[in-house]
Amino acid sequence: MKNFIFFLFFIWSLGYSIDCESQAIENNRLTLQIKKQNISLSSKNMPDLKIQNMFLPGQIIATSKKETSDSLWGKGEALQVICNDGRKVTFTLYDHNPFLYIHTVMMNQSGQDIRVNRLEIAAIDMSIGNMNKPLNTLGTGGFAPARQAQGSYTYTLLTEPDSRHSILTAWLTQKQGIGLMIPQPAKSTKAYKVKTELEFGNYLVKSGKERDTDILLIGFFEDGREGLELYGDYLAKAYQIHLPAKPEVYCTWYHRNLSGSGASTEKLLAENADFARKELAAFGLNTFQIDDHWQSSMGMPKNQSGTGPLKTFVENNKNFPSGMQHTAGYLEKKGFTPGLWFMPFSGDVCNPHFPKEIFAQHRWTGAPYEVKRWSGTCIDATSPAGESFLRKRFKRVYNWGYRYYKIDGLHTGAPSENIYVNRSYDGMPVYGDARLYNDEYTFTQCFRKGLSILKEESPGVFLLGCAATQNMSSLGAAFGMVNAMRVGPDNDGAIRGVWKSTTAGADYAGNLYFLHNKVWYNDPDPYFVRSSNPLNKARWMVSWQAVSGVMSTTSMQYAELAPDRLDMIKRALPTHSLNARPVDILERDKPNIWMVKNDRITILGLFNWEELKNTQIDYSLERMGLNGSENYELFDFWDNKYLRNINGKLSQTLEPASCKVLAVRPSKSHPQVISTSRHITQGLMDIKEESWNPAKQTLSGTSEVVKGDRYELRIIVPEGFDIRKAKSNAGKMLIQKEGKLMRVSFMPQKSGMVIWNIEFKQTH
C-alpha cells in the first residue's frame, strides 16, 4: 500500500490527472476516446469500422493530453495514460495520418529489478458492420476466415471481402521484441478480437528506471490492400531503408542433384560462369552465389557429427582447391558479383575451432546454447569474445572478395530453436531458454547487434537473409538490417514437378507482398525450368516471379538446358522494380490474379493453384482497378496470340496447374503496341517510350534490346489502317500480318536502346 501511494504521488508530480472520466484526441480520420477504463477508436470516414474497446493489462489510474511532434510523422495529439502495473502508454494521432500509434513504456518503482520474457500490450476488440460476407483475416500464416484465424507475427488484417473495408493492426517497430498477434474468441460474427504481445527472450527493467518497448499501429482502410501497402511504406520510413539495386542471381545449392555438392565445384562453377557470360549476362544475370559445402571441417573429431552444415567458414574443402578468394576473383573478372553462403551466428560446440566463451548459455545448465536441429550453437554478439569472433569471421569473407551474402540460420543470432517450416504463431515460445553475456539486451537487440556488426565489417555487401521460416524471430527483427529475405521454404521438390513445392514461394511471399521493394526484396527460392519440371509447372513458377517482381534466382548448369528451357530464363530476366499487387488476396485462400502496371500497360498474371482441375476466373474490370466502361485489348504471352477485346469483365479458364500472362491496354482508334517478345511482362520494362503522331500517322518508340535476340513488336491495328513502312536504327524490320495484329521484328546487332518508327496509311 505504501508503494502504491508513493506511485500515485510520483505520477501526480509529473502533471498527470488522476481523474479519468473522459479524454479524447483526433485528427482528420480518427477519433480516440478514453472514458474511465474504456478505450475506443472510430473512423470519421467509415463508421462501420470500429475498435469498440482496447483492454490494457493494467487499470488506468491517470491520464495526460498534450500536443506532440515527431521528425518522421509531423505534428499531432497524444493521450498518455498510467496504469497500476507500472506501464505508461502513449496513444498518438498525427495530422493526416491513418494510423493510431501506441507506445508502451514500463516504469519500475517496485524497489527491485523486474525481468520478464514477454509482455502483453493490448487486447483489441474490433468490428466491421454492414457485412455482405463473413469476415476474413490475413497474416503471416496466410488467409483464413475470421472464425478460424491463426496467430500471426508482425501484422494482422481483418477485412470484409466484398467492400474490402479493413482494420490493420501491425507493429511499426520490432527493435526490442518480436510482435505477436493472437486471435481471441469473439461473441459475434461481426466482431474480432486480437491480443497483441511482445516477446523479448529477456526484458530487464531495473529498479527506479523505465524501459522502452516497440510501437503498435492500428488503422482503418476502405481497401485493406492499400492499408498493407501504406504499412510497407511506413516501415521503410521508420527504419530509414534505402534498398540497393535488386540482383539477378544464380545459386549453386540445387546442384546437389547434379554434382553431388550444393556448392557445385570450382570447375563446374567456372564453366557455368563462362556459359552465362555469353548467354545470360546481357539479359540481366549479374550475381553468382556459392552455397553450402565449400567449407572444410577444421578439425572436427571424426566421432562427432555436430548438427547440420559445417560452420567453420575459414578454409575451403576439396570442391574449391584454389581457394575461395580465387573463385571470387574469377567470377568478378567474368563480370559477375561473387556471392557466398554462410551462417553468420552459428558455431559448433563439438568443434575445437570454436572457443566456448563466444556462445550464449543455456539458462539453467550454463552450457553453450545448442540448437539440436541443424542450426548449431548460438554465438552471443553481446559477449566481447563473441563480438571479436564475429568481426574476424566477417572480415575474412569480405577480404576474399564476396559482395553478396546469403546468411543462413539467422535465428541463431537471437538464441532460438529451429522450428522450420514456421509462418503462423501457434503459442510456442519464439526465443530459446537461454541467457546472454549482457543481460540488459533483449534477444531481439542481440540479433540486431549481430547484424550491425556484419554490416560494419562488410560495407556495400548485399545481404540476403535466410530464412524467416526457420524461426519468425528472423522476420520483424531483421527489418532494416537485410536487403532481401527468403520468405519461403526450400522448394527443391519443384525440380521434379512436386506441386506443393512449385507453388510454395508464391504462397509464402504472397501475403508479405507489401514488404517487397520497400522493406526488402522477397526471395521465394529459385524457379526451375529443367525438363524434369513439366512445362506448365515451369511456366507457372517463372511467370509468378516475373509478374510479382520478386527476387529472381535460378540454380542449374545452364549448358545442360534445352534451348527452349534456357529461353524461359531469358524471358524472365531481369525482374521489374514496380510494386505488383495480388488483386484478390482479401477474397480467397490463394490469389488467382496478380497485377503490375505502369503508365503505358497493365500486365495480369492469372494462376491456377489446383494441380488436377480447371479454375474459372470471372472478375470485374472495375474491381480489378481498370475502367469498367472501357474496352480493353488482350494478348497472351505463352500462347503468343492476340485474344480479343473485352468490356466489363475478364473471363478466362485455366487448365490444371497452369497460368496465363496477359498484356492489357485500353482500345484505341489508332495503332498501339500490345506486347513484345523480349520479356514475359511484354513491354512493361523494355519499351521506354511509345507515341502516336496523328498528323504523320506514325507510331514510334524506344526499346531496350539484347544483341542477337530477335525482337518483335506486337501491334494492334484498328480497322482502316495498314502499315506503309517500318524502320529502326537497328536495321531491317520484317512485317507479318495476322488479322487485327501486326508483328514487326528485327535482329539487334548490339544490346541497348533502339529507336523505331512505323508509318501507317489509312485504307478508307
PDB file of C-alpha atoms in Angstrom, residues 277-424:
ATOM      1  CA  ARG A 277      28.626 -14.634 -69.643  1.00  0.00           C
ATOM      2  CA  LYS A 278      27.872 -15.452 -73.274  1.00  0.00           C
ATOM      3  CA  GLU A 279      24.203 -16.411 -72.993  1.00  0.00           C
ATOM      4  CA  LEU A 280      22.588 -14.689 -69.997  1.00  0.00           C
ATOM      5  CA  ALA A 281      24.600 -11.691 -68.781  1.00  0.00           C
ATOM      6  CA  ALA A 282      23.185  -9.388 -71.448  1.00  0.00           C
ATOM      7  CA  PHE A 283      19.674 -10.336 -70.335  1.00  0.00           C
ATOM      8  CA  GLY A 284      20.413  -9.289 -66.758  1.00  0.00           C
ATOM      9  CA  LEU A 285      22.035 -12.161 -64.837  1.00  0.00           C
ATOM     10  CA  ASN A 286      24.668 -10.464 -62.667  1.00  0.00           C
ATOM     11  CA  THR A 287      25.357 -12.450 -59.475  1.00  0.00           C
ATOM     12  CA  PHE A 288      26.893 -15.897 -58.855  1.00  0.00           C
ATOM     13  CA  GLN A 289      26.348 -17.255 -55.344  1.00  0.00           C
ATOM     14  CA  ILE A 290      28.103 -20.321 -53.885  1.00  0.00           C
ATOM     15  CA  ASP A 291      26.056 -22.250 -51.345  1.00  0.00           C
ATOM     16  CA  ASP A 292      26.852 -24.867 -48.676  1.00  0.00           C
ATOM     17  CA  HIS A 293      29.640 -27.496 -48.966  1.00  0.00           C
ATOM     18  CA  TRP A 294      32.511 -25.165 -49.805  1.00  0.00           C
ATOM     19  CA  GLN A 295      33.877 -25.129 -46.220  1.00  0.00           C
ATOM     20  CA  SER A 296      36.205 -27.586 -44.505  1.00  0.00           C
ATOM     21  CA  SER A 297      35.651 -29.322 -41.166  1.00  0.00           C
ATOM     22  CA  MET A 298      38.630 -27.584 -39.472  1.00  0.00           C
ATOM     23  CA  GLY A 299      39.475 -30.491 -37.242  1.00  0.00           C
ATOM     24  CA  MET A 300      36.020 -31.714 -36.300  1.00  0.00           C
ATOM     25  CA  PRO A 301      36.545 -35.018 -34.420  1.00  0.00           C
ATOM     26  CA  LYS A 302      35.526 -37.995 -36.544  1.00  0.00           C
ATOM     27  CA  ASN A 303      33.260 -39.323 -33.805  1.00  0.00           C
ATOM     28  CA  GLN A 304      31.338 -36.025 -33.665  1.00  0.00           C
ATOM     29  CA  SER A 305      28.941 -35.055 -36.414  1.00  0.00           C
ATOM     30  CA  GLY A 306      27.557 -31.808 -34.978  1.00  0.00           C
ATOM     31  CA  THR A 307      24.209 -30.615 -36.311  1.00  0.00           C
ATOM     32  CA  GLY A 308      23.562 -29.551 -39.893  1.00  0.00           C
ATOM     33  CA  PRO A 309      26.246 -27.924 -42.058  1.00  0.00           C
ATOM     34  CA  LEU A 310      29.865 -27.419 -41.083  1.00  0.00           C
ATOM     35  CA  LYS A 311      30.050 -23.963 -39.522  1.00  0.00           C
ATOM     36  CA  THR A 312      33.736 -23.037 -39.667  1.00  0.00           C
ATOM     37  CA  PHE A 313      33.753 -20.787 -42.778  1.00  0.00           C
ATOM     38  CA  VAL A 314      37.530 -20.427 -42.644  1.00  0.00           C
ATOM     39  CA  GLU A 315      39.039 -22.818 -45.167  1.00  0.00           C
ATOM     40  CA  ASN A 316      37.794 -24.352 -48.396  1.00  0.00           C
ATOM     41  CA  ASN A 317      37.363 -28.071 -48.944  1.00  0.00           C
ATOM     42  CA  LYS A 318      38.295 -30.179 -51.976  1.00  0.00           C
ATOM     43  CA  ASN A 319      35.456 -28.701 -54.077  1.00  0.00           C
ATOM     44  CA  PHE A 320      37.441 -25.459 -54.338  1.00  0.00           C
ATOM     45  CA  PRO A 321      41.128 -26.464 -54.409  1.00  0.00           C
ATOM     46  CA  SER A 322      42.358 -22.982 -55.415  1.00  0.00           C
ATOM     47  CA  GLY A 323      40.589 -21.320 -52.524  1.00  0.00           C
ATOM     48  CA  MET A 324      37.552 -19.101 -52.118  1.00  0.00           C
ATOM     49  CA  GLN A 325      39.390 -15.888 -52.943  1.00  0.00           C
ATOM     50  CA  HIS A 326      40.472 -17.336 -56.288  1.00  0.00           C
ATOM     51  CA  THR A 327      36.886 -18.194 -57.242  1.00  0.00           C
ATOM     52  CA  ALA A 328      35.613 -14.743 -56.213  1.00  0.00           C
ATOM     53  CA  GLY A 329      38.255 -13.173 -58.428  1.00  0.00           C
ATOM     54  CA  TYR A 330      37.333 -15.399 -61.371  1.00  0.00           C
ATOM     55  CA  LEU A 331      33.645 -14.510 -61.083  1.00  0.00           C
ATOM     56  CA  GLU A 332      34.444 -10.823 -60.858  1.00  0.00           C
ATOM     57  CA  LYS A 333      36.597 -10.986 -63.990  1.00  0.00           C
ATOM     58  CA  LYS A 334      33.632 -12.508 -65.804  1.00  0.00           C
ATOM     59  CA  GLY A 335      31.533  -9.514 -64.773  1.00  0.00           C
ATOM     60  CA  PHE A 336      29.517 -11.206 -62.007  1.00  0.00           C
ATOM     61  CA  THR A 337      29.139 -10.168 -58.379  1.00  0.00           C
ATOM     62  CA  PRO A 338      30.640 -13.013 -56.306  1.00  0.00           C
ATOM     63  CA  GLY A 339      28.268 -14.350 -53.648  1.00  0.00           C
ATOM     64  CA  LEU A 340      28.766 -16.747 -50.750  1.00  0.00           C
ATOM     65  CA  TRP A 341      26.525 -18.653 -48.348  1.00  0.00           C
ATOM     66  CA  PHE A 342      27.436 -18.959 -44.690  1.00  0.00           C
ATOM     67  CA  MET A 343      25.809 -18.962 -41.251  1.00  0.00           C
ATOM     68  CA  PRO A 344      26.924 -15.756 -39.510  1.00  0.00           C
ATOM     69  CA  PHE A 345      25.900 -16.529 -35.929  1.00  0.00           C
ATOM     70  CA  SER A 346      26.266 -20.312 -35.852  1.00  0.00           C
ATOM     71  CA  GLY A 347      29.112 -22.389 -34.441  1.00  0.00           C
ATOM     72  CA  ASP A 348      29.560 -25.946 -33.225  1.00  0.00           C
ATOM     73  CA  VAL A 349      30.366 -26.708 -29.614  1.00  0.00           C
ATOM     74  CA  CYS A 350      31.764 -30.087 -30.748  1.00  0.00           C
ATOM     75  CA  ASN A 351      34.419 -28.457 -32.923  1.00  0.00           C
ATOM     76  CA  PRO A 352      37.636 -27.279 -31.194  1.00  0.00           C
ATOM     77  CA  HIS A 353      37.800 -24.387 -33.653  1.00  0.00           C
ATOM     78  CA  PHE A 354      35.170 -22.557 -31.558  1.00  0.00           C
ATOM     79  CA  PRO A 355      36.082 -21.105 -28.124  1.00  0.00           C
ATOM     80  CA  LYS A 356      33.336 -21.882 -25.614  1.00  0.00           C
ATOM     81  CA  GLU A 357      33.192 -18.296 -24.337  1.00  0.00           C
ATOM     82  CA  ILE A 358      31.726 -16.999 -27.632  1.00  0.00           C
ATOM     83  CA  PHE A 359      28.441 -18.813 -27.134  1.00  0.00           C
ATOM     84  CA  ALA A 360      25.184 -17.872 -25.442  1.00  0.00           C
ATOM     85  CA  GLN A 361      24.465 -20.126 -22.470  1.00  0.00           C
ATOM     86  CA  HIS A 362      21.582 -22.350 -21.544  1.00  0.00           C
ATOM     87  CA  ARG A 363      19.589 -20.566 -18.863  1.00  0.00           C
ATOM     88  CA  TRP A 364      19.626 -23.438 -16.374  1.00  0.00           C
ATOM     89  CA  THR A 365      22.735 -25.500 -17.116  1.00  0.00           C
ATOM     90  CA  GLY A 366      25.156 -22.756 -18.163  1.00  0.00           C
ATOM     91  CA  ALA A 367      26.299 -24.926 -21.089  1.00  0.00           C
ATOM     92  CA  PRO A 368      26.657 -23.390 -24.585  1.00  0.00           C
ATOM     93  CA  TYR A 369      23.187 -22.933 -26.050  1.00  0.00           C
ATOM     94  CA  GLU A 370      22.915 -25.508 -28.814  1.00  0.00           C
ATOM     95  CA  VAL A 371      20.079 -25.872 -31.290  1.00  0.00           C
ATOM     96  CA  LYS A 372      19.945 -29.615 -31.852  1.00  0.00           C
ATOM     97  CA  ARG A 373      18.033 -29.306 -35.113  1.00  0.00           C
ATOM     98  CA  TRP A 374      20.522 -28.348 -37.848  1.00  0.00           C
ATOM     99  CA  SER A 375      21.337 -24.804 -36.762  1.00  0.00           C
ATOM    100  CA  GLY A 376      24.191 -25.383 -34.299  1.00  0.00           C
ATOM    101  CA  THR A 377      25.469 -23.456 -31.290  1.00  0.00           C
ATOM    102  CA  CYS A 378      24.422 -19.796 -30.938  1.00  0.00           C
ATOM    103  CA  ILE A 379      27.174 -17.161 -30.932  1.00  0.00           C
ATOM    104  CA  ASP A 380      26.442 -14.318 -28.500  1.00  0.00           C
ATOM    105  CA  ALA A 381      27.024 -10.893 -30.087  1.00  0.00           C
ATOM    106  CA  THR A 382      26.744  -9.186 -26.677  1.00  0.00           C
ATOM    107  CA  SER A 383      29.831 -11.032 -25.437  1.00  0.00           C
ATOM    108  CA  PRO A 384      33.225  -9.370 -26.072  1.00  0.00           C
ATOM    109  CA  ALA A 385      34.598 -12.767 -27.123  1.00  0.00           C
ATOM    110  CA  GLY A 386      31.578 -13.379 -29.359  1.00  0.00           C
ATOM    111  CA  GLU A 387      31.816  -9.958 -30.983  1.00  0.00           C
ATOM    112  CA  SER A 388      35.540 -10.381 -31.641  1.00  0.00           C
ATOM    113  CA  PHE A 389      34.966 -13.802 -33.218  1.00  0.00           C
ATOM    114  CA  LEU A 390      32.188 -12.447 -35.444  1.00  0.00           C
ATOM    115  CA  ARG A 391      34.237  -9.487 -36.635  1.00  0.00           C
ATOM    116  CA  LYS A 392      37.117 -11.754 -37.666  1.00  0.00           C
ATOM    117  CA  ARG A 393      34.698 -14.115 -39.445  1.00  0.00           C
ATOM    118  CA  PHE A 394      33.022 -11.326 -41.389  1.00  0.00           C
ATOM    119  CA  LYS A 395      36.274  -9.565 -42.320  1.00  0.00           C
ATOM    120  CA  ARG A 396      37.649 -12.850 -43.680  1.00  0.00           C
ATOM    121  CA  VAL A 397      34.757 -13.409 -46.092  1.00  0.00           C
ATOM    122  CA  TYR A 398      34.763  -9.757 -47.125  1.00  0.00           C
ATOM    123  CA  ASN A 399      38.501  -9.778 -47.821  1.00  0.00           C
ATOM    124  CA  TRP A 400      38.054 -12.817 -50.064  1.00  0.00           C
ATOM    125  CA  GLY A 401      36.077 -10.500 -52.348  1.00  0.00           C
ATOM    126  CA  TYR A 402      32.466 -11.609 -51.897  1.00  0.00           C
ATOM    127  CA  ARG A 403      29.888  -8.835 -52.162  1.00  0.00           C
ATOM    128  CA  TYR A 404      26.655 -10.825 -51.907  1.00  0.00           C
ATOM    129  CA  TYR A 405      25.981 -12.906 -48.792  1.00  0.00           C
ATOM    130  CA  LYS A 406      23.281 -15.475 -48.298  1.00  0.00           C
ATOM    131  CA  ILE A 407      23.202 -15.559 -44.497  1.00  0.00           C
ATOM    132  CA  ASP A 408      21.506 -18.690 -43.187  1.00  0.00           C
ATOM    133  CA  GLY A 409      20.353 -19.831 -39.767  1.00  0.00           C
ATOM    134  CA  LEU A 410      19.701 -16.203 -38.845  1.00  0.00           C
ATOM    135  CA  HIS A 411      17.615 -17.157 -35.832  1.00  0.00           C
ATOM    136  CA  THR A 412      20.781 -18.298 -34.003  1.00  0.00           C
ATOM    137  CA  GLY A 413      21.688 -14.605 -33.691  1.00  0.00           C
ATOM    138  CA  ALA A 414      18.909 -14.413 -31.097  1.00  0.00           C
ATOM    139  CA  PRO A 415      19.147 -17.708 -29.233  1.00  0.00           C
ATOM    140  CA  SER A 416      16.136 -19.577 -30.565  1.00  0.00           C
ATOM    141  CA  GLU A 417      15.135 -23.000 -31.746  1.00  0.00           C
ATOM    142  CA  ASN A 418      14.757 -24.033 -35.371  1.00  0.00           C
ATOM    143  CA  ILE A 419      11.017 -24.562 -35.902  1.00  0.00           C
ATOM    144  CA  TYR A 420      11.198 -24.798 -39.703  1.00  0.00           C
ATOM    145  CA  VAL A 421       8.783 -24.595 -41.505  1.00  0.00           C
ATOM    146  CA  ASN A 422       7.062 -21.845 -39.496  1.00  0.00           C
ATOM    147  CA  ARG A 423       4.860 -18.966 -40.591  1.00  0.00           C
ATOM    148  CA  SER A 424       1.924 -18.592 -38.166  1.00  0.00           C
TER     149      SER A 424
END
